[in-house]
PDB file of C-alpha atoms in Angstrom:
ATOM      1  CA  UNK I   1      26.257 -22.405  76.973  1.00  0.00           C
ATOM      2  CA  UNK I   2      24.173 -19.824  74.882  1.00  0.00           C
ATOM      3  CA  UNK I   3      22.368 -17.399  77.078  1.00  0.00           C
ATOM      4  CA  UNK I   4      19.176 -18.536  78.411  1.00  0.00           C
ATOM      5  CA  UNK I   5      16.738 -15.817  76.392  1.00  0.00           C
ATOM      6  CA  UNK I   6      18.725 -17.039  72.623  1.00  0.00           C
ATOM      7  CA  UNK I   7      17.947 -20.737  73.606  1.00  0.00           C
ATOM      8  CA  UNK I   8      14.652 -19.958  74.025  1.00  0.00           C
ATOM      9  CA  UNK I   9      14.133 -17.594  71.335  1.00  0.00           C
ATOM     10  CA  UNK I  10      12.062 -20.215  68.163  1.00  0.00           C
ATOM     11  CA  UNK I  11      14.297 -21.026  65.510  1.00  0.00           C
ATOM     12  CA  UNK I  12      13.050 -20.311  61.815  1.00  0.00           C
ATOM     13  CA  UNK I  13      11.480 -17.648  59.804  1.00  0.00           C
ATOM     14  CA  UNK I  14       8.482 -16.246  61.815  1.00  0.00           C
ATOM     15  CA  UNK I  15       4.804 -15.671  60.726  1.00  0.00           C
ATOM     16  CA  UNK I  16       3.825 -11.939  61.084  1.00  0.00           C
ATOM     17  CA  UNK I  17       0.534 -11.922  63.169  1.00  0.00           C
ATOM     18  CA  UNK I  18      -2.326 -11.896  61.029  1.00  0.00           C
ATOM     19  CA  UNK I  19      -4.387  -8.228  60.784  1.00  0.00           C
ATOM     20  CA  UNK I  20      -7.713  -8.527  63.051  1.00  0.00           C
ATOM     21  CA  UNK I  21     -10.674  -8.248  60.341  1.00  0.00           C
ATOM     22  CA  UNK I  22     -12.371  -4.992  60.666  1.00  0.00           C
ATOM     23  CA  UNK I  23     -15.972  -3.566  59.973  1.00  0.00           C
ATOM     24  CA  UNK I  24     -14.127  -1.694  57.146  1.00  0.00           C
ATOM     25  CA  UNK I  25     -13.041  -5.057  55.294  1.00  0.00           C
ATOM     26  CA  UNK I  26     -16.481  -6.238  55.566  1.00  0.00           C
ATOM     27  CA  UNK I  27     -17.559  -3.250  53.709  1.00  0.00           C
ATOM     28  CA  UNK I  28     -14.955  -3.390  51.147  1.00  0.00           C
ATOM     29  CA  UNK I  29     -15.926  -6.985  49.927  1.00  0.00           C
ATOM     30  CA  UNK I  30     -19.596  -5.903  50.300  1.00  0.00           C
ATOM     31  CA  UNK I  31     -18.994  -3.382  47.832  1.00  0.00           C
ATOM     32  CA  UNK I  32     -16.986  -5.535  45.598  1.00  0.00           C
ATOM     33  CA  UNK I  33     -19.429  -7.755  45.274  1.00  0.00           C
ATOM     34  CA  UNK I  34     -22.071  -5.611  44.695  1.00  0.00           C
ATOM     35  CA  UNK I  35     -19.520  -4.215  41.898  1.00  0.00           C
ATOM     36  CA  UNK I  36     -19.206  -7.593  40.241  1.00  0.00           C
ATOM     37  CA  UNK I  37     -22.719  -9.205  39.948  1.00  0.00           C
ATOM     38  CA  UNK I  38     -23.909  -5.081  38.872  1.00  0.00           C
ATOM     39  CA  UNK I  39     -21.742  -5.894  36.301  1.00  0.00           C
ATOM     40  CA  UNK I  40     -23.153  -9.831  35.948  1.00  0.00           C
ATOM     41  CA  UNK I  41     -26.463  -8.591  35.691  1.00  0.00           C
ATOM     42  CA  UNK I  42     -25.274  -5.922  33.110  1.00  0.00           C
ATOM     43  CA  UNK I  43     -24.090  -8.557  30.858  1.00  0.00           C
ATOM     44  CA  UNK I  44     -27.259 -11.108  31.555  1.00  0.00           C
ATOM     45  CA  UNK I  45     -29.434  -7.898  30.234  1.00  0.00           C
ATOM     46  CA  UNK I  46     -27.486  -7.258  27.601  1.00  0.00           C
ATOM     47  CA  UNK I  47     -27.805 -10.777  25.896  1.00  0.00           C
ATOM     48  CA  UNK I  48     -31.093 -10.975  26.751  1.00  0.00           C
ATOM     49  CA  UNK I  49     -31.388 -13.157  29.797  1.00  0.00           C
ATOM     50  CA  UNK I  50     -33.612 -11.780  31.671  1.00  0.00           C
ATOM     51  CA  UNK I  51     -36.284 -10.857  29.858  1.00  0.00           C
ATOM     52  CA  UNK I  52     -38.531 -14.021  30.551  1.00  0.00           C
ATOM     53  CA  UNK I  53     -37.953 -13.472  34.550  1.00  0.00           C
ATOM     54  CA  UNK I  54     -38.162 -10.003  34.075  1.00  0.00           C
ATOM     55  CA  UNK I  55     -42.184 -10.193  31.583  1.00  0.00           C
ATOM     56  CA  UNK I  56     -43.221 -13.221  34.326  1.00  0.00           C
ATOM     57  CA  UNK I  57     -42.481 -10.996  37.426  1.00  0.00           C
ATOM     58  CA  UNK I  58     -43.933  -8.229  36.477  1.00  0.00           C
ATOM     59  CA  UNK I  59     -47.072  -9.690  35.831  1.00  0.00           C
ATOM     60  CA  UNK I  60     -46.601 -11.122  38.982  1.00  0.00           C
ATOM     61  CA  UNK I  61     -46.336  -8.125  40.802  1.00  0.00           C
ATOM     62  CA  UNK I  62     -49.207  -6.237  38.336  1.00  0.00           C
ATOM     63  CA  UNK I  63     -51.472  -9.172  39.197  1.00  0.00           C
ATOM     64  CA  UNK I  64     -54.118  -7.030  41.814  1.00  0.00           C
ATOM     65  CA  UNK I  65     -53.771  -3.713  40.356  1.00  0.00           C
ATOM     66  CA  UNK I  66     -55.843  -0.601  41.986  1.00  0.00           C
ATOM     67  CA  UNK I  67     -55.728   2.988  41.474  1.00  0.00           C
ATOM     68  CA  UNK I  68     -55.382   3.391  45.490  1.00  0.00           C
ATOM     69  CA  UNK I  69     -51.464   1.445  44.843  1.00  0.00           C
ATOM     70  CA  UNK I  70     -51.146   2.931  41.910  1.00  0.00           C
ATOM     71  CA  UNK I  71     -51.416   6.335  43.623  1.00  0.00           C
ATOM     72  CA  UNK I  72     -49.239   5.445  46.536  1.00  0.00           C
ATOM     73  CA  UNK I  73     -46.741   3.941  44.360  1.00  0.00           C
ATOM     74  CA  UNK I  74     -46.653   7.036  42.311  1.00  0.00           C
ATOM     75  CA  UNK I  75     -46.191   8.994  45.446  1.00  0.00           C
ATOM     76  CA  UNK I  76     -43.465   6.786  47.276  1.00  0.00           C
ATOM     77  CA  UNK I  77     -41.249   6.642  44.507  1.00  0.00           C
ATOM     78  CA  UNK I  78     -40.812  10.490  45.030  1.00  0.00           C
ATOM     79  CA  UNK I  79     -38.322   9.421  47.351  1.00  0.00           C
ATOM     80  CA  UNK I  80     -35.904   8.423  44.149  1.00  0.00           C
ATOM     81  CA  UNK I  81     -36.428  11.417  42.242  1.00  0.00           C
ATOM     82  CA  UNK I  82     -33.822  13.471  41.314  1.00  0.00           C
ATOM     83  CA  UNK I  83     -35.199  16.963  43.030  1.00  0.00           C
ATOM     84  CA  UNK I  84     -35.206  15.243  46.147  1.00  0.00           C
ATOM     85  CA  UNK I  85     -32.153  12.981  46.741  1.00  0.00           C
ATOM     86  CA  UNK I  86     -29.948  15.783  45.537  1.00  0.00           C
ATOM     87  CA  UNK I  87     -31.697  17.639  48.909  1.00  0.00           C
ATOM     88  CA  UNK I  88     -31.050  14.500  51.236  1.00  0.00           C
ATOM     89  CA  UNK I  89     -27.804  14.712  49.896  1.00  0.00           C
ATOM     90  CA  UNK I  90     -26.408  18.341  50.594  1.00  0.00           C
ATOM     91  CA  UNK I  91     -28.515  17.616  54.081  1.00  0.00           C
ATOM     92  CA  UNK I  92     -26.252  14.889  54.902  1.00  0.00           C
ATOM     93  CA  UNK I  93     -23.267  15.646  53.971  1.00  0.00           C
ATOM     94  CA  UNK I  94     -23.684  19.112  55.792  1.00  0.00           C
ATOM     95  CA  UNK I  95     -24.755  16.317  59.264  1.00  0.00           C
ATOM     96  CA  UNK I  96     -21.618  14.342  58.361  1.00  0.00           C
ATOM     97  CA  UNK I  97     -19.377  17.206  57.998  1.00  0.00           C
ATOM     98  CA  UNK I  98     -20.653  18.531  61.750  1.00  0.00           C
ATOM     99  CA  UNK I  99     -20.673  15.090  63.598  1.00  0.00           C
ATOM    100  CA  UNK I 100     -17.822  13.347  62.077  1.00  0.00           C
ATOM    101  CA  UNK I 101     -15.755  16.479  62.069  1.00  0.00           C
ATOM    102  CA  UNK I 102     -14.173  15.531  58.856  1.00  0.00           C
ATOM    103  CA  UNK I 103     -12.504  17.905  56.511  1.00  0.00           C
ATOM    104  CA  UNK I 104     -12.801  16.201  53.329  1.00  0.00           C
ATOM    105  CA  UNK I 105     -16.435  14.908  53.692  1.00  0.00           C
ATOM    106  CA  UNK I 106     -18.718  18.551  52.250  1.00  0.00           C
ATOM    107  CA  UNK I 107     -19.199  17.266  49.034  1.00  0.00           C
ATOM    108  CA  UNK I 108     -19.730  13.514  49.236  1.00  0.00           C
ATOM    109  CA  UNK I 109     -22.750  12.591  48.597  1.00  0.00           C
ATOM    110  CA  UNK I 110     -23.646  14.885  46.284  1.00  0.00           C
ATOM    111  CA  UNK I 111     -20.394  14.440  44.521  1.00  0.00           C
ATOM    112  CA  UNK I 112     -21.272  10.524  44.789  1.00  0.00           C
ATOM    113  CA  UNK I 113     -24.974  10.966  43.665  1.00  0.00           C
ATOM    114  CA  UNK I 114     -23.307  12.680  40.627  1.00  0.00           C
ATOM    115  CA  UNK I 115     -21.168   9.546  40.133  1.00  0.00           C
ATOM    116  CA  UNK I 116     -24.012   7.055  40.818  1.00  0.00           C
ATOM    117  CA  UNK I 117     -26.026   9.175  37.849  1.00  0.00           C
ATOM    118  CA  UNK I 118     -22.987   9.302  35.570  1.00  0.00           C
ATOM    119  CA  UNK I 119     -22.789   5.196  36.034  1.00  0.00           C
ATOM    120  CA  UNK I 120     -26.874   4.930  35.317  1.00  0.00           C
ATOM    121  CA  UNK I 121     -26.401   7.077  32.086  1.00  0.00           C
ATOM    122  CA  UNK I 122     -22.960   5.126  30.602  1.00  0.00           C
ATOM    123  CA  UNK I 123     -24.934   1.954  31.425  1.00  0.00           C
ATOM    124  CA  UNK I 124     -27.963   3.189  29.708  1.00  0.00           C
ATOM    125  CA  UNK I 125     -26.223   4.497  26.407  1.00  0.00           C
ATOM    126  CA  UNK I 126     -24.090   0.978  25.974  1.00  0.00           C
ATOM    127  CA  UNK I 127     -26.633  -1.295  26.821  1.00  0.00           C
ATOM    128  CA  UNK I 128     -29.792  -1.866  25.017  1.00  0.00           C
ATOM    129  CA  UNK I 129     -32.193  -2.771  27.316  1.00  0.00           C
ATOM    130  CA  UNK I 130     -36.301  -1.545  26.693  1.00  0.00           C
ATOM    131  CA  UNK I 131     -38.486  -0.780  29.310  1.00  0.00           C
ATOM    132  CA  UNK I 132     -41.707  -1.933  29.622  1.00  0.00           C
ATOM    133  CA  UNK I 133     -44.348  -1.045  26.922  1.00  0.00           C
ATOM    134  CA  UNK I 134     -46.875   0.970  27.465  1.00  0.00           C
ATOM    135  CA  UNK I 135     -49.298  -1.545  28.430  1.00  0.00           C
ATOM    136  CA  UNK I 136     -47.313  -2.279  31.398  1.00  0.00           C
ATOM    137  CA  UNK I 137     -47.034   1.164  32.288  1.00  0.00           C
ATOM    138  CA  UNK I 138     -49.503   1.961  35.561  1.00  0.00           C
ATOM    139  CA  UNK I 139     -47.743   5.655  36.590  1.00  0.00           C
ATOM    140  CA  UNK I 140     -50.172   8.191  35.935  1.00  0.00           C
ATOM    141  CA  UNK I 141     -49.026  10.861  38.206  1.00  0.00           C
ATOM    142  CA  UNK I 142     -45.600  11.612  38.371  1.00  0.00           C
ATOM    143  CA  UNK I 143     -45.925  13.992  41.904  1.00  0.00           C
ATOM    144  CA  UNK I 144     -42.416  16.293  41.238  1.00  0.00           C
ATOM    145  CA  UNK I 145     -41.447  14.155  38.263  1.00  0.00           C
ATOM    146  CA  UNK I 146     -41.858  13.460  35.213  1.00  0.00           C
ATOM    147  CA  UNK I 147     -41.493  10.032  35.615  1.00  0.00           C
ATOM    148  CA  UNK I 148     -39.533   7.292  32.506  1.00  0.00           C
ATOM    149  CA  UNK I 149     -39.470   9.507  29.036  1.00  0.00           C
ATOM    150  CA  UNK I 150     -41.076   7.841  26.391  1.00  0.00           C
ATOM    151  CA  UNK I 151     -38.459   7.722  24.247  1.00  0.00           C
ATOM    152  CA  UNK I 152     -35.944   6.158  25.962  1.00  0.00           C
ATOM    153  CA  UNK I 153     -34.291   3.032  24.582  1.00  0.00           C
ATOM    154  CA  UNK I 154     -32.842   1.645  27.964  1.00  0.00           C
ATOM    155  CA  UNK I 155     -33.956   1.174  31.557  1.00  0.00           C
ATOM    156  CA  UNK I 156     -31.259  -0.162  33.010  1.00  0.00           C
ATOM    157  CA  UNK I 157     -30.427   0.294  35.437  1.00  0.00           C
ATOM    158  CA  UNK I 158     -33.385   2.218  37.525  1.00  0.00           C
ATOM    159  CA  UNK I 159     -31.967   5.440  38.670  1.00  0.00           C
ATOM    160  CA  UNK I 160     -34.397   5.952  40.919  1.00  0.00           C
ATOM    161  CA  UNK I 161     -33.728   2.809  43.158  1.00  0.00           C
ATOM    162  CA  UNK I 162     -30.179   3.221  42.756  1.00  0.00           C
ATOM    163  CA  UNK I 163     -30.264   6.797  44.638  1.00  0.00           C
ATOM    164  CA  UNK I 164     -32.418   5.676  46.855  1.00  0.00           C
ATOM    165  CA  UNK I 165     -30.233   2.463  47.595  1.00  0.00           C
ATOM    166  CA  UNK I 166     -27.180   4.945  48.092  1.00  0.00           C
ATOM    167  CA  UNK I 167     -28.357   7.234  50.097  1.00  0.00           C
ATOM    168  CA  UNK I 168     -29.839   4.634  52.527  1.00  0.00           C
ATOM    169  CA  UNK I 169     -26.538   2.531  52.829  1.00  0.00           C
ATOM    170  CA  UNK I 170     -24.229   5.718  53.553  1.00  0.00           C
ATOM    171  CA  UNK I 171     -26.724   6.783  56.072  1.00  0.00           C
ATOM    172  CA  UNK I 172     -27.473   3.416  57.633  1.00  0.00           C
ATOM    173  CA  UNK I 173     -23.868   3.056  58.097  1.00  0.00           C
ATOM    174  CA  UNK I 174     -22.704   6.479  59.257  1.00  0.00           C
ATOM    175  CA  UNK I 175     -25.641   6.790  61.955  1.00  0.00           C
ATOM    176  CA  UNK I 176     -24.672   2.932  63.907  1.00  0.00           C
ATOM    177  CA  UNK I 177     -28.611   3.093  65.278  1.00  0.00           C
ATOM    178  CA  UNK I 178     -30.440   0.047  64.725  1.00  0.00           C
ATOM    179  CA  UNK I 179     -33.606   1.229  64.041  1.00  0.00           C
ATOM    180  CA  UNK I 180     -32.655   3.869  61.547  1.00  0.00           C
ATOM    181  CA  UNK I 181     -30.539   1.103  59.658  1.00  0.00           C
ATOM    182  CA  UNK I 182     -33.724  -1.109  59.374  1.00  0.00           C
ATOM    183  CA  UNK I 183     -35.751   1.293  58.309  1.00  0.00           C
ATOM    184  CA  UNK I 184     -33.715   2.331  55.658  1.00  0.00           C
ATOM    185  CA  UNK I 185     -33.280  -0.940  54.437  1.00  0.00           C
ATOM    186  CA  UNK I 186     -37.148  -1.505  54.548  1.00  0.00           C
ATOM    187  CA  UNK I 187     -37.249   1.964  52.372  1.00  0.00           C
ATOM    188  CA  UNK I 188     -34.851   1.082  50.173  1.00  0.00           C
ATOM    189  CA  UNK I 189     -36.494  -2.316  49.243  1.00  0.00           C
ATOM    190  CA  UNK I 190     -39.876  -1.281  48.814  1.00  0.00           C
ATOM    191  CA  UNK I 191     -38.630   0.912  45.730  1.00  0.00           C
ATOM    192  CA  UNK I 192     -37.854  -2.438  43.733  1.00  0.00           C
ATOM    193  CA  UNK I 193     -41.274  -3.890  43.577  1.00  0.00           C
ATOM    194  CA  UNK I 194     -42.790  -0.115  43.370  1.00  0.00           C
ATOM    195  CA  UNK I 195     -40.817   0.962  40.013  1.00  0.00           C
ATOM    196  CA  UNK I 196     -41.669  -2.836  38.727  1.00  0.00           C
ATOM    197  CA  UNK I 197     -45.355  -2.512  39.935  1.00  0.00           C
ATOM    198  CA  UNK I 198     -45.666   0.852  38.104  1.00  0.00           C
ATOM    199  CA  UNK I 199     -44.104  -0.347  34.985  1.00  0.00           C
ATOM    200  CA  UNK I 200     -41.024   2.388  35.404  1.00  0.00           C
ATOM    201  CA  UNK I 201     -38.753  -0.564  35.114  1.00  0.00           C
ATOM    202  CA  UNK I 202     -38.073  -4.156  34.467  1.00  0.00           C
ATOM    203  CA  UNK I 203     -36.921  -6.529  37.892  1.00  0.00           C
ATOM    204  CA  UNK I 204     -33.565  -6.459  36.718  1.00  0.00           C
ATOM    205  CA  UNK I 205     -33.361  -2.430  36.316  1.00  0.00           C
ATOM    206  CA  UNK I 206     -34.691  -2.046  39.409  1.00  0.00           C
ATOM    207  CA  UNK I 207     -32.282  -4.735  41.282  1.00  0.00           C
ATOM    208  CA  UNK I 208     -29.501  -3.502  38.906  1.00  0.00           C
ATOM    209  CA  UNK I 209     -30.268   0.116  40.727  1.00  0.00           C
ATOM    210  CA  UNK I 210     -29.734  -1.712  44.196  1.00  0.00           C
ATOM    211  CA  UNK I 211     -26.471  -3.634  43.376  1.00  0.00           C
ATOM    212  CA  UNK I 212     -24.859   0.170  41.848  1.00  0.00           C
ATOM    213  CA  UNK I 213     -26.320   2.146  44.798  1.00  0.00           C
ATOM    214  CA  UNK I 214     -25.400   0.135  47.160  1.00  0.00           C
ATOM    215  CA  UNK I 215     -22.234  -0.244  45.720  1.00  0.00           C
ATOM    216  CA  UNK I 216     -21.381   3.595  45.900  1.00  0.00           C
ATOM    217  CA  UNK I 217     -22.493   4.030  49.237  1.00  0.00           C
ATOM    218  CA  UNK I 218     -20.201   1.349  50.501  1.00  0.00           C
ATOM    219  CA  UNK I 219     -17.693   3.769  48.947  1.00  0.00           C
ATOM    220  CA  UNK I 220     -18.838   6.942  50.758  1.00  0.00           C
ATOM    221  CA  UNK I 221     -19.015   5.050  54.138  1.00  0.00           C
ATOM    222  CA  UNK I 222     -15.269   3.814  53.287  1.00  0.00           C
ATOM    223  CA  UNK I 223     -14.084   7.077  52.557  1.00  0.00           C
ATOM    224  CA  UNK I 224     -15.934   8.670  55.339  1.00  0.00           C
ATOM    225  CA  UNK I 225     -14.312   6.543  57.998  1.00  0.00           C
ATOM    226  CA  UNK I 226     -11.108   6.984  56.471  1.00  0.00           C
ATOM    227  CA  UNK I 227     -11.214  10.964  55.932  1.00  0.00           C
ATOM    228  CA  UNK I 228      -8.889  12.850  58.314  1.00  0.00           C
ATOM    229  CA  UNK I 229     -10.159  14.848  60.892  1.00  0.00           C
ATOM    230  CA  UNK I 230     -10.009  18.951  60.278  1.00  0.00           C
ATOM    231  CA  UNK I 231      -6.690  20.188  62.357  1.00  0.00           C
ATOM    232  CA  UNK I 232      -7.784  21.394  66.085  1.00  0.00           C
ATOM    233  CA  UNK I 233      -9.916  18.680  66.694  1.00  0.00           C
TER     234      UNK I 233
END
């Protein structure tokens, strides 16, 4: 008779146990799909099917105008400009470098705001997309900017939303705190109907700006959590 632990033993090829899902592959479809409908709503401006949503929302949004919004608008979206995120960035990747104790991690968000720019401008110069016309355009003010040049021949995607959008997903992520992560999603948000409000941008600039910073940051918080720690710790 075989040995009782063989005649136990199953019989037939056997399944590996399946990996436990982790907070990680949650992120990494997150930021796949934010990937592919950047790049649906790329296409959709390109052949021109937005631009009835895009004329009927903005009007929508334009609908109670007053100097008092346009001047807190003006002033929120400060938050997006360039001057400033690039300071939020080298300010938190100087607190990620000292909490997470990560070697690898000094220049990633600015090194990612760079690549979140350098995705804005090769959108910009394949796909022609007009802003607003002037007689959309509400931004008078332009506190430490100088706001959406004249000349330009595309607005998508917003810049300043997709910063913005970045810089509040890597943060909201790397901190775990509830409140912070709600508030940064609130502040993120408000930057859509504030660029379309001051006729900066079109809806679908401003949510293509969302879908590519939010995208990026999923990247940062991936590579974050997967950077080695420095040797000695």
């Amino acid at each position: 008779m075989p040995p009782a632990d063989l005649a136990a033993a199953p019989v037939g090829p056997q399944r590996p146990n399946p990996r436990p899902f982790h907070r990680e592959d949650l992120l990494a479809y997150l930021g796949a799909l934010a990937g592919a409908a950047y790049v649906a709503l790329l296409i959709a401006s390109r052949l021109e099917l937005t631009d009835r949503a895009d004329q009927r929302i903005t009007e929508l949004i334009q609908s109670r105008p007053s100097t008092t919004i346009d001047r807190l608008a003006d002033a929120y979206l400060v938050l997006g400009d360039p001057l400033v995120t690039s300071a939020v960035a080298l300010g938190l990747c100087g607190w990620i470098f000292l909490r997470r104790e990560r070697r690898s991690l000094p220049f990633l968000a600015p090194g990612l705001i760079l690549l979140t720019s350098g995705v804005e401008l090769a959108s910009k110069m394949s796909l022609l997309h007009p802003p607003p016309p002037a007689s959309y355009v509400r931004a008078a003010f332009h506190m430490l900017t100088t706001g959406i040049d004249p000349n330009i021949v595309s607005s998508f995607p917003s810049g300043h939303v997709a910063r913005v959008a970045f810089l509040a997903v890597l943060l909201s992520v790397l901190t775990g705190n509830r409140s912070i992560q709600v508030a940064l999603v609130v502040l993120a948000g408000l930057t859509i109907p504030a660029t379309v409000y001051l006729g900066w941008h079109w809806a679908s600039d401003a949510l293509g700006g969302l879908l590519l910073g939010s995208g990026i940051g999923v990247v940062g918080t991936l590579w974050a959590r997967s950077a080695p720690r420095r040797a000695g710790e």
